[in-house]
PDB file of C-alpha atoms in Angstrom:
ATOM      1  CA  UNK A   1     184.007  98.581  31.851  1.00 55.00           C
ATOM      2  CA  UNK A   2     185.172  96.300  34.601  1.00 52.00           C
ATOM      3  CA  UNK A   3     182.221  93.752  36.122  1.00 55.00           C
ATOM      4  CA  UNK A   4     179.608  94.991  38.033  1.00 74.00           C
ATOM      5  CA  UNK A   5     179.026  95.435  41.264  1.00 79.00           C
ATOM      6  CA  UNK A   6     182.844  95.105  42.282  1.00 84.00           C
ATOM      7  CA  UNK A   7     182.810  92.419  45.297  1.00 87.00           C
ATOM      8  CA  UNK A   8     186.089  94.407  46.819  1.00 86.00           C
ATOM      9  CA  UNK A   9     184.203  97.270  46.896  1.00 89.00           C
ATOM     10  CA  UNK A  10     181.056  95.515  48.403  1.00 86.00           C
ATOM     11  CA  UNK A  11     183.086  94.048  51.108  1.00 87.00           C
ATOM     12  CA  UNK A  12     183.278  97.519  52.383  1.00 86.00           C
ATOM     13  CA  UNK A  13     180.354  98.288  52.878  1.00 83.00           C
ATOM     14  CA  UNK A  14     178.127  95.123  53.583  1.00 78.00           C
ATOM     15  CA  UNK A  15     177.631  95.401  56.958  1.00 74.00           C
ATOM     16  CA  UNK A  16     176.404  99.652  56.546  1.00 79.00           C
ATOM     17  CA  UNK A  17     173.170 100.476  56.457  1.00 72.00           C
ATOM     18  CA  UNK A  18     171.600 103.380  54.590  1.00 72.00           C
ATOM     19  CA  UNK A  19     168.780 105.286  56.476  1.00 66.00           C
ATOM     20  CA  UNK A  20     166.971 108.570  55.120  1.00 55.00           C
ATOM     21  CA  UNK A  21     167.584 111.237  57.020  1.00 52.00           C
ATOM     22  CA  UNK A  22     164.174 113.172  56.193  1.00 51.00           C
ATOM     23  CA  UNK A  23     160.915 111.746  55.713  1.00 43.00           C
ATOM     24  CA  UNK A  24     160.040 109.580  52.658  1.00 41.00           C
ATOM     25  CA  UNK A  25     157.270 108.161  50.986  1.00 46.00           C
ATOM     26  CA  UNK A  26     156.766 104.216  50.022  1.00 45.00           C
ATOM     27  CA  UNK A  27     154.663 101.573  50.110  1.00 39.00           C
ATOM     28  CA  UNK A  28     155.876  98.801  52.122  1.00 39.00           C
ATOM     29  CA  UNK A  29     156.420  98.419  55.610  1.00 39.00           C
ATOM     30  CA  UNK A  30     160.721  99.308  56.349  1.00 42.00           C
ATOM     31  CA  UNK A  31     163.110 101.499  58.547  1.00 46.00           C
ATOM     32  CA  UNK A  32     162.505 104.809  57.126  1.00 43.00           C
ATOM     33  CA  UNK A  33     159.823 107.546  58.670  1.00 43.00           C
ATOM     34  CA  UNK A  34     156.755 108.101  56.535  1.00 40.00           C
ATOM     35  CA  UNK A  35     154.803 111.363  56.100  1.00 42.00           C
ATOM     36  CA  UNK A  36     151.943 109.657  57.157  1.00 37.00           C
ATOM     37  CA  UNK A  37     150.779 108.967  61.028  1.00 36.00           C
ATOM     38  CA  UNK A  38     149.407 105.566  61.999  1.00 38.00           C
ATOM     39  CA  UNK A  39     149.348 103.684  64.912  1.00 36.00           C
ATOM     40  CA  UNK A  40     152.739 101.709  64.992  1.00 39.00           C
ATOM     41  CA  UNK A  41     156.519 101.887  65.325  1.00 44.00           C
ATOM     42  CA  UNK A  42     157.359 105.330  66.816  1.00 48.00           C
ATOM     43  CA  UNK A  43     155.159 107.593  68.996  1.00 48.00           C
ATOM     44  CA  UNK A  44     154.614 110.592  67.428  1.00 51.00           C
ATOM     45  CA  UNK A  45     152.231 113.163  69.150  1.00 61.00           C
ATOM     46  CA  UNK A  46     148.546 113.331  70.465  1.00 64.00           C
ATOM     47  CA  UNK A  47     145.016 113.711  69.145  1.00 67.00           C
ATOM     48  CA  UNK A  48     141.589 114.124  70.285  1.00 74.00           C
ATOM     49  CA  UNK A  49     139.191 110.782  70.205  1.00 67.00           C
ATOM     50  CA  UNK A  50     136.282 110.770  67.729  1.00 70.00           C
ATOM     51  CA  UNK A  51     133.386 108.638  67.891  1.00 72.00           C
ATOM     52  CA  UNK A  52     134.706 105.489  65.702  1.00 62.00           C
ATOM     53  CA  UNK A  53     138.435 105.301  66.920  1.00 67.00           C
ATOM     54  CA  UNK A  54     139.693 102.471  68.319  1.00 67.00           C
ATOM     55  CA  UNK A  55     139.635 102.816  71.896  1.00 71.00           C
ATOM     56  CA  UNK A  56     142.781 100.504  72.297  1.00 71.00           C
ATOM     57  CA  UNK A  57     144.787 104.052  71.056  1.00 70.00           C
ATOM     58  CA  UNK A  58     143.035 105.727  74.223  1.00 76.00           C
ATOM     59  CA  UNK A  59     146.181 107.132  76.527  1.00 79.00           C
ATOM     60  CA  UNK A  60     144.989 106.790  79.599  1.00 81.00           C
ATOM     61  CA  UNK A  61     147.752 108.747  81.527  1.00 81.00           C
ATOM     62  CA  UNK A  62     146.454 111.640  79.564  1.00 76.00           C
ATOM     63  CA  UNK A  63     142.720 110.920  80.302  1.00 77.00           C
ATOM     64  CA  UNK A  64     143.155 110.756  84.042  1.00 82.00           C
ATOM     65  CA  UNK A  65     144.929 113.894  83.767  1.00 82.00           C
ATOM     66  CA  UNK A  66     142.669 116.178  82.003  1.00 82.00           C
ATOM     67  CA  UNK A  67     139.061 113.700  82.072  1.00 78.00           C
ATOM     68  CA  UNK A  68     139.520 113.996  78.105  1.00 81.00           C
ATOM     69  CA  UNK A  69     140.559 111.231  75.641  1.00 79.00           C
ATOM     70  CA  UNK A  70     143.480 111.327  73.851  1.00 75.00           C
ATOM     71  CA  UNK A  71     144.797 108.826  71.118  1.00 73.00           C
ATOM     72  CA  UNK A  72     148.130 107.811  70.428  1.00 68.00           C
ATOM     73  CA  UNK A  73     149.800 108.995  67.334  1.00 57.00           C
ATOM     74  CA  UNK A  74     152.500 107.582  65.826  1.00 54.00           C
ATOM     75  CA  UNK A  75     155.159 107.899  63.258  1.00 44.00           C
ATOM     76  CA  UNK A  76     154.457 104.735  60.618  1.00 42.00           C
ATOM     77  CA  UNK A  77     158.270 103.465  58.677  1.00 42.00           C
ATOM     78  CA  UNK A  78     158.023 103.200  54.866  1.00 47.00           C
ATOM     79  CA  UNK A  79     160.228 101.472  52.227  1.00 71.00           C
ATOM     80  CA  UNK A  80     163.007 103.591  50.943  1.00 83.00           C
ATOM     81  CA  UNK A  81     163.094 104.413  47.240  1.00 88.00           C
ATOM     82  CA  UNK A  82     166.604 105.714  46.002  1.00 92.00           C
ATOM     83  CA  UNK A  83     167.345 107.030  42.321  1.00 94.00           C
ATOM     84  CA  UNK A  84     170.701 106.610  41.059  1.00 96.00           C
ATOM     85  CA  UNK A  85     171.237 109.468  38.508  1.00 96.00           C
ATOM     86  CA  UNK A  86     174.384 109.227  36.507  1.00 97.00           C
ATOM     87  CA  UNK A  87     176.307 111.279  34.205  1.00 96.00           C
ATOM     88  CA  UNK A  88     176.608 109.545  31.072  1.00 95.00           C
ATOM     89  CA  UNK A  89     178.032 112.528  29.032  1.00 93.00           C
ATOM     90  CA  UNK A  90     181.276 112.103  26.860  1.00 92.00           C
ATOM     91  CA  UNK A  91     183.533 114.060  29.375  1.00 93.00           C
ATOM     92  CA  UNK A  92     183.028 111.117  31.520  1.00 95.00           C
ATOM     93  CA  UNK A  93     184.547 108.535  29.601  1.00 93.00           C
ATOM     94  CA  UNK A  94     187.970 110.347  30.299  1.00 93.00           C
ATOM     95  CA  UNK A  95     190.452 108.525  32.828  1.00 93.00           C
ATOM     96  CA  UNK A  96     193.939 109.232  32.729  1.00 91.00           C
ATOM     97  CA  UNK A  97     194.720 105.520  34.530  1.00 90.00           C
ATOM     98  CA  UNK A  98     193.454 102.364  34.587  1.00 89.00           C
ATOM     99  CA  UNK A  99     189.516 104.047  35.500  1.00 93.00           C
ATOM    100  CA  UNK A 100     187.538 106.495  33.469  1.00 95.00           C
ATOM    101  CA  UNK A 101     184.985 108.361  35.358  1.00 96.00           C
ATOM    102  CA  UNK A 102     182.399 106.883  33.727  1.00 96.00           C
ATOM    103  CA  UNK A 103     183.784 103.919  35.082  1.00 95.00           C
ATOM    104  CA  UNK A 104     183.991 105.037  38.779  1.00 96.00           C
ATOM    105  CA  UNK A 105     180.144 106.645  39.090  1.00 96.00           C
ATOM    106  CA  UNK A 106     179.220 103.231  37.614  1.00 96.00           C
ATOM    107  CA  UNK A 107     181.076 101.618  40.701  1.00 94.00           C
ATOM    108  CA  UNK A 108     179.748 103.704  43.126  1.00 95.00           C
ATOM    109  CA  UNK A 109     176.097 103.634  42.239  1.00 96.00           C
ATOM    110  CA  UNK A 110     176.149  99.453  41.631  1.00 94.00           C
ATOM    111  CA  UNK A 111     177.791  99.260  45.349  1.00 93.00           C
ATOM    112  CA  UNK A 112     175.079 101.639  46.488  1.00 93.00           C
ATOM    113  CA  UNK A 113     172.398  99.866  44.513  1.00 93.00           C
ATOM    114  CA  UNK A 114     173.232  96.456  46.328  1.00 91.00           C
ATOM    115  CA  UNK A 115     173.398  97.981  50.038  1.00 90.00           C
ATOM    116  CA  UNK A 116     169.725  99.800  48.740  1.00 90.00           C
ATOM    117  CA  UNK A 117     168.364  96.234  47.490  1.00 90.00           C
ATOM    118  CA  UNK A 118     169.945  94.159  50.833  1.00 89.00           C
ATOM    119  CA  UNK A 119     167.886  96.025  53.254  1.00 86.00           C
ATOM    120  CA  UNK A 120     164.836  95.348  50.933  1.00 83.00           C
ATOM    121  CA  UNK A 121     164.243  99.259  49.702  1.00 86.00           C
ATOM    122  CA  UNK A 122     163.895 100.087  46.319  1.00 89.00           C
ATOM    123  CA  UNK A 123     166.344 101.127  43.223  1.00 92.00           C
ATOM    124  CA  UNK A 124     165.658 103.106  39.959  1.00 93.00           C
ATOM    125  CA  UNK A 125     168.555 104.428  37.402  1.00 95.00           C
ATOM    126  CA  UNK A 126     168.864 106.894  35.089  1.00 95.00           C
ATOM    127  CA  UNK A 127     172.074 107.231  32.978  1.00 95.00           C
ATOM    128  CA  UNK A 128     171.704 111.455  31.456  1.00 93.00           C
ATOM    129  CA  UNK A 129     173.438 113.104  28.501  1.00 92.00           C
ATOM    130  CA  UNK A 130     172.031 115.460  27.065  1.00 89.00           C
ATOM    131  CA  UNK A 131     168.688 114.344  28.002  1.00 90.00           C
ATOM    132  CA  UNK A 132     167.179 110.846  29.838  1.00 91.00           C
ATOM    133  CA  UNK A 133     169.347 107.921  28.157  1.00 92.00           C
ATOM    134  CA  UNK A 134     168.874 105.094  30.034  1.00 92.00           C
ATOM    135  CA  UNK A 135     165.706 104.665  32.531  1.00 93.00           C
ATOM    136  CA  UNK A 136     164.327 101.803  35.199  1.00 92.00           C
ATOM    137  CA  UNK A 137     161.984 102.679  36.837  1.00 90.00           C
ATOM    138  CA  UNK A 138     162.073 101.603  40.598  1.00 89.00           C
ATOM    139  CA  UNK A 139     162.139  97.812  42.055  1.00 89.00           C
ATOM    140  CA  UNK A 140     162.949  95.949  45.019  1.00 89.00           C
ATOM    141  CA  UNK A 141     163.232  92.899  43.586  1.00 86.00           C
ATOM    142  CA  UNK A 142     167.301  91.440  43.497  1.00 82.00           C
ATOM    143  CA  UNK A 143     167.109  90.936  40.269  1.00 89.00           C
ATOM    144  CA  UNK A 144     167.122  95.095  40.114  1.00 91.00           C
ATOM    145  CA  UNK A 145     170.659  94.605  40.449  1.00 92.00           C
ATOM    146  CA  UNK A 146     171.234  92.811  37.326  1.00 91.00           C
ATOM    147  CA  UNK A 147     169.067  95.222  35.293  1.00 92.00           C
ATOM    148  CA  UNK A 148     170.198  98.641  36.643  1.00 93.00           C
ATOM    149  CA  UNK A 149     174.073  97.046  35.908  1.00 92.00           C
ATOM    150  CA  UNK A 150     172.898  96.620  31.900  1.00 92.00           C
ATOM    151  CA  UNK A 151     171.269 100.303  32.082  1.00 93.00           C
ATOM    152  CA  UNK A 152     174.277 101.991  32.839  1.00 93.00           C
ATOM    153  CA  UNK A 153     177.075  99.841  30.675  1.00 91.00           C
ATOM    154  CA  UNK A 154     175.238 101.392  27.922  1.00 88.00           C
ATOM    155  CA  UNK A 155     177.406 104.550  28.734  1.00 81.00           C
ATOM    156  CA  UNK A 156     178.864 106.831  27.997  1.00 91.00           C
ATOM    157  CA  UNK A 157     177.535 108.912  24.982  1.00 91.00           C
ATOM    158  CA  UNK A 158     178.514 111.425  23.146  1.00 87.00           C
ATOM    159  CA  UNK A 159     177.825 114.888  23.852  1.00 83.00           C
ATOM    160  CA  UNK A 160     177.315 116.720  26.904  1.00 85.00           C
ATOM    161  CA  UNK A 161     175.285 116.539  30.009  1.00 84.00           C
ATOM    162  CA  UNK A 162     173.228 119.305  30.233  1.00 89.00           C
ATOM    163  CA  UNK A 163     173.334 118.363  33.790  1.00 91.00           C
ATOM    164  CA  UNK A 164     170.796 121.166  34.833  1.00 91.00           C
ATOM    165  CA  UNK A 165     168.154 120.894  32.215  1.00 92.00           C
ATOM    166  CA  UNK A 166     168.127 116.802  32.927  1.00 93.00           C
ATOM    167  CA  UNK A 167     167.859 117.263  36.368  1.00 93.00           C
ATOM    168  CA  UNK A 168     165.099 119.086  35.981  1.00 91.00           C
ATOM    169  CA  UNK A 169     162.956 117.114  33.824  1.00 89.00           C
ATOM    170  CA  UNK A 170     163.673 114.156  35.856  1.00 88.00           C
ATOM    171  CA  UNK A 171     162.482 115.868  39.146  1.00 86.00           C
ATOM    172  CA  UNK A 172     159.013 115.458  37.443  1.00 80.00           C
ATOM    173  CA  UNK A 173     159.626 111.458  37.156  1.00 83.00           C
ATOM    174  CA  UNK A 174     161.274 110.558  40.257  1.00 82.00           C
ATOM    175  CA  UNK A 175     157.733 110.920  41.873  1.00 75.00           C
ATOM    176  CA  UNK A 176     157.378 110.216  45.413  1.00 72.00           C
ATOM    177  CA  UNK A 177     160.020 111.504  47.656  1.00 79.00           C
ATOM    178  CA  UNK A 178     163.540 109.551  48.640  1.00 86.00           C
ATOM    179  CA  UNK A 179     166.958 109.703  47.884  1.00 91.00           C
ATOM    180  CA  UNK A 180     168.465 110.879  45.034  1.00 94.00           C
ATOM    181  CA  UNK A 181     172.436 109.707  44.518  1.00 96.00           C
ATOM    182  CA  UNK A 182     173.416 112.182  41.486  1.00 97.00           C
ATOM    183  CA  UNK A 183     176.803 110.773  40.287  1.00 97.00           C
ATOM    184  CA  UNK A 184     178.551 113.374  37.820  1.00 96.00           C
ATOM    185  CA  UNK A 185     181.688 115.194  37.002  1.00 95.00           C
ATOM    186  CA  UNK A 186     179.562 118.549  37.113  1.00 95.00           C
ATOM    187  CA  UNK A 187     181.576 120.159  33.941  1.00 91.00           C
ATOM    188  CA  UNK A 188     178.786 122.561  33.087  1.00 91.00           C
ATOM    189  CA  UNK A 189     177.757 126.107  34.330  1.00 93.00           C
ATOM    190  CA  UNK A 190     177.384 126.174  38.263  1.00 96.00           C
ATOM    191  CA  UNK A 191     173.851 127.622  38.076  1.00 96.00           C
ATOM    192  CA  UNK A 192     172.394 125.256  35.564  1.00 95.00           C
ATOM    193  CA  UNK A 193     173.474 122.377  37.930  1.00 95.00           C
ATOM    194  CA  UNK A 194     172.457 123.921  41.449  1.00 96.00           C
ATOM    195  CA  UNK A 195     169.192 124.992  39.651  1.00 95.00           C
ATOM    196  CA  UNK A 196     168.687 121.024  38.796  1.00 94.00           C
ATOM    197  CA  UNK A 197     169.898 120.018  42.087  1.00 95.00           C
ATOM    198  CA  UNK A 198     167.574 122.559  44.335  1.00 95.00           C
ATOM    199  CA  UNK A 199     164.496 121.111  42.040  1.00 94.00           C
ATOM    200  CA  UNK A 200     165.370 117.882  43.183  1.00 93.00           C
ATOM    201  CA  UNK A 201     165.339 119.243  46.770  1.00 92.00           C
ATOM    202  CA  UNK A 202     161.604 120.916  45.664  1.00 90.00           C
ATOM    203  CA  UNK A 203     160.404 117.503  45.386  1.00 88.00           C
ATOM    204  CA  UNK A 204     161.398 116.337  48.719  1.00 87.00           C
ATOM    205  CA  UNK A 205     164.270 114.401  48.108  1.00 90.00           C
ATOM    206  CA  UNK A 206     166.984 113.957  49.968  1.00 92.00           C
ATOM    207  CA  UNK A 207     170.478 114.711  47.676  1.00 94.00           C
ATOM    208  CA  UNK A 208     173.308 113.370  47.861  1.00 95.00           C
ATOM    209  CA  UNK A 209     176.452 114.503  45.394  1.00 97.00           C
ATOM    210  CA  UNK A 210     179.186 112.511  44.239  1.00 97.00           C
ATOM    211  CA  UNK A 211     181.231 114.660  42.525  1.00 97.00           C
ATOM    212  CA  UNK A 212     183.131 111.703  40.142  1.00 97.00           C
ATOM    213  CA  UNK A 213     186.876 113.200  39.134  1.00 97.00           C
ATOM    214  CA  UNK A 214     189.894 111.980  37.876  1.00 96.00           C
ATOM    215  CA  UNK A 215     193.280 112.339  39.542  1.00 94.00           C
ATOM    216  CA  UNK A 216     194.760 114.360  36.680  1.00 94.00           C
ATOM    217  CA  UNK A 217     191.576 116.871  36.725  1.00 94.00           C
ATOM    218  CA  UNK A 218     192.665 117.623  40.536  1.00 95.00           C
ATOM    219  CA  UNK A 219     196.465 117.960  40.286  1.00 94.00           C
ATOM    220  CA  UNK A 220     197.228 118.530  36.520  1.00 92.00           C
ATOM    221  CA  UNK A 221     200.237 116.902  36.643  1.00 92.00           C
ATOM    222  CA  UNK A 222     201.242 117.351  32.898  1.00 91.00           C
ATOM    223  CA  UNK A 223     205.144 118.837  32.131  1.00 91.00           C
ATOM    224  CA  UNK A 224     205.668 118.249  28.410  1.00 90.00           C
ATOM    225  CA  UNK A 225     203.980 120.326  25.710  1.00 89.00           C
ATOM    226  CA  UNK A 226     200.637 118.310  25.560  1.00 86.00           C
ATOM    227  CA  UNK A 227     198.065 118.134  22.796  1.00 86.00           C
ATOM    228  CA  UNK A 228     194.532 118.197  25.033  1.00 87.00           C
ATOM    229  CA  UNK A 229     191.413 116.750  22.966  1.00 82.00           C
ATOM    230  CA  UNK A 230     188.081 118.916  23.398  1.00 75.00           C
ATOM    231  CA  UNK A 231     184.852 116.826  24.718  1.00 79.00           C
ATOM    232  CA  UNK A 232     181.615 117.587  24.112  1.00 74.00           C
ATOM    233  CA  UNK A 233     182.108 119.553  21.266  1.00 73.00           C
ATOM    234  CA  UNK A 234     185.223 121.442  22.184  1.00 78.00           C
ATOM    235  CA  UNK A 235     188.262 121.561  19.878  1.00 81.00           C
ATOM    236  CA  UNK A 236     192.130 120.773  20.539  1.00 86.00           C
ATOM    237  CA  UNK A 237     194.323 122.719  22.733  1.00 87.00           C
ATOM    238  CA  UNK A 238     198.218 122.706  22.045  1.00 89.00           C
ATOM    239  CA  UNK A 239     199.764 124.412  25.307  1.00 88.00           C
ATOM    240  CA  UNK A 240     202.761 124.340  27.944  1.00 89.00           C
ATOM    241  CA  UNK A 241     200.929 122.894  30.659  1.00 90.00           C
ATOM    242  CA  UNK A 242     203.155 124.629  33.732  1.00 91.00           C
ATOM    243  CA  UNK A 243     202.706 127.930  31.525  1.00 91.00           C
ATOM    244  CA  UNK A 244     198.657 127.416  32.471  1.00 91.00           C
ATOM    245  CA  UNK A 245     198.899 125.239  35.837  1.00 93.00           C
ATOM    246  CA  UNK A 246     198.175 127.642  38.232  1.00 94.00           C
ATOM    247  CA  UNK A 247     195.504 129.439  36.362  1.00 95.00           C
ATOM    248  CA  UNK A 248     193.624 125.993  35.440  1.00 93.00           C
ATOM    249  CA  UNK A 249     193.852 124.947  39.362  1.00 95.00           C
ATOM    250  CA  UNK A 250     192.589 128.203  40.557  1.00 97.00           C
ATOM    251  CA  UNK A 251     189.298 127.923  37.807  1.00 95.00           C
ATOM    252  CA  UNK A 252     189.271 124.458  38.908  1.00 96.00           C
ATOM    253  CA  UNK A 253     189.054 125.092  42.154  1.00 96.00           C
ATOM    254  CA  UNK A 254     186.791 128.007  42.409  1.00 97.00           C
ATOM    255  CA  UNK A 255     184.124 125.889  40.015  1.00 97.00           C
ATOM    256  CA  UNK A 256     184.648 123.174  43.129  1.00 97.00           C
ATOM    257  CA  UNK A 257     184.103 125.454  46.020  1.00 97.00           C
ATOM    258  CA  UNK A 258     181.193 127.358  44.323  1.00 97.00           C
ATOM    259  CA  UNK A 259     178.626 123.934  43.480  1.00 97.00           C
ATOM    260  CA  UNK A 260     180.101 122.736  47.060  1.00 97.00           C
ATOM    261  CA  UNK A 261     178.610 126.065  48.816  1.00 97.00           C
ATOM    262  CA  UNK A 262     175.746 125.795  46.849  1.00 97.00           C
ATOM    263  CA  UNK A 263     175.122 122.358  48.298  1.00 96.00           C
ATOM    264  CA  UNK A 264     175.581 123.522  51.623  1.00 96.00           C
ATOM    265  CA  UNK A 265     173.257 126.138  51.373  1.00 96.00           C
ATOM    266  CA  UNK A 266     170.501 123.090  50.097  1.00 95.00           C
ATOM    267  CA  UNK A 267     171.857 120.753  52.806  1.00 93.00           C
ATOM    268  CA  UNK A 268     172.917 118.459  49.894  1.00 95.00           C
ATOM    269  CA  UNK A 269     175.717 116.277  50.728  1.00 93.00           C
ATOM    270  CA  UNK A 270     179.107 116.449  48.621  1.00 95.00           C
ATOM    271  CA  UNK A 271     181.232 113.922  48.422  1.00 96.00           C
ATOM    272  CA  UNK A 272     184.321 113.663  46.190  1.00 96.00           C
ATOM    273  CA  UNK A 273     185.043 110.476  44.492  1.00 97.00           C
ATOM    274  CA  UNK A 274     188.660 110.014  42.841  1.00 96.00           C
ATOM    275  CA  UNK A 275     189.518 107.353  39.958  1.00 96.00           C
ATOM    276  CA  UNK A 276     192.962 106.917  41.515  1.00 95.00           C
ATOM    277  CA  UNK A 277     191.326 106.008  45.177  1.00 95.00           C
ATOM    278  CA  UNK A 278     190.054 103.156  47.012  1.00 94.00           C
ATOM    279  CA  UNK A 279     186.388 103.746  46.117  1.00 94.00           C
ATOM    280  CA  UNK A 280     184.995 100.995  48.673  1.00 93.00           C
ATOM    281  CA  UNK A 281     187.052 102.744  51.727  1.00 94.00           C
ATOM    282  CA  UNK A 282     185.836 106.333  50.425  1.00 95.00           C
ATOM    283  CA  UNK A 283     182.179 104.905  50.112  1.00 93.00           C
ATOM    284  CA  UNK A 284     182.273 103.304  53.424  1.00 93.00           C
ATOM    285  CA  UNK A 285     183.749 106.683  55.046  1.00 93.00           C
ATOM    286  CA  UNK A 286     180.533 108.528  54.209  1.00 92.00           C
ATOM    287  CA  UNK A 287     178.275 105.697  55.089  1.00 91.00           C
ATOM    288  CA  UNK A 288     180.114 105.492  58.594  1.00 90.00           C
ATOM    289  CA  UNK A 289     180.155 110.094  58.628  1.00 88.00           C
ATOM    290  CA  UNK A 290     176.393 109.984  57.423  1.00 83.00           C
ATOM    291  CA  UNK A 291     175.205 107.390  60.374  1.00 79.00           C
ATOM    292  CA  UNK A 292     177.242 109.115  62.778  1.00 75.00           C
ATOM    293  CA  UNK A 293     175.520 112.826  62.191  1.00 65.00           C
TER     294      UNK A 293
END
């Protein structure tokens, strides 16, 4: 696996910034809106006074309108906490260049964990095949960096993801509501993974897909009669690969379009990564899209 985080890829993206885009929950003082109402930051919406309040919260304007009192409520900011959930499954160690997969979701979430861990929010990984492999629990400490880098070199495994059935039982652990970056190949049955996905979204996180590929996946390129080894306990296929091109692209692409409606319909965002691309321009296009919305 090549070094962790990769500074090209960094250089991207340093000067982004990552907001949520729905209300989270933390415990230190940040950027991000908090379920909670206080008195600070942004103004939120009006209550009655009770005996006890502070009168400093009084809104006068209001009182000399309608002889009542009125406090000030406003919307308190809370430390993000974002998840990193990656696909650690045997299908992912497949690259047909230079990358594997593996390799690219591990490039995407150590870039992502440093811009998380710059703007002093907090970081927890899980690496998931077949069930939790690798976990670390959330920190905002720098030094989260480091230790969510030696979680996921650990991968991959063998054996498949079980992407669904993961998700799920890590919905339970991810506890308090952020972000969750889900970094996968998605190589299972569409309703197992939208199932895993929406209970994500039950918990109040925000979602965000990155659907990790590799060029030959997208544009099966092969000519020759090609041997293709099974993953995750499927066996060898001997076959004339322009015989099956158009039938493997259309299943292909169908399986694409199907998890990519479903995310729609969650407001999950999808966003395909590509072992033969520039991962730090396609990470910093999203960054730049997502601010921009």
């Amino acid at each position: 696996m090549p070094p962790l985080p990769d500074p090209a890829v960094l250089a991207r993206i340093d000067r982004l910034e990552l907001e949520a885009r729905q209300v989270v929950e933390g415990y230190l003082s940040g950027r991000h809106r908090s379920p909670r109402h206080g008195f600070a930051v942004e103004f939120a919406q009006h209550r009655e006074y009770a005996p006890g309040d502070d009168i400093k919260h009084i809104d006068w304007k209001v009182y000399g309108r309608t002889e009542r009192y009125h406090l000030k409520q406003y919307e308190q900011e809370t430390n993000l906490v974002a998840w990193l959930l990656i696909d650690a499954s045997e299908s992912m160690g497949y690259g047909s260049g230079a990358r594997t997969k593996y390799d690219l979701a591990c490039g995407a979430a150590a870039a992502m964990a440093y811009l998380v861990l710059t703007q002093t929010d907090s970081v927890g990984v899980a690496t998931l095949a077949g069930g939790t492999r690798g976990f670390l629990r959330p920190s905002g400490q720098i030094t989260q960096l480091r230790e969510a880098c030696r979680v996921m070199t650990d991968g991959p495994f063998a054996g498949p993801a079980e992407l669904g059935t993961v998700l799920n039982e890590l919905a339970g652990r991810t506890g308090r509501r952020g972000v969750a970056f889900v970094f996968s190949d998605l190589l299972d049955d569409v309703p197992d993974i939208l199932a895993g996905l929406q209970h994500l979204r039950y918990q109040k996180h925000e979602v965000v897909l990155f659907h990790t590929l590799d060029a030959a996946e997208i544009d099966f390129p092969f000519r020759n009669t090609t041997l293709f080894r099974g993953l995750e306990g499927l066996p060898e296929i001997l076959t004339d690969p322009p015989g099956i091109r158009d039938s493997y692209l259309k299943a292909f692409n169908d399986h694409v379009a199907a998890i990519e409606a479903g995310c729609r319909a969650m407001e999950i965002d999808c966003v395909r990564l590509r072992t033969d691309a520039d991962l730090g321009r396609d990470l910093a296009a999203y960054l730049q899209k997502r601010h921009a919305v």
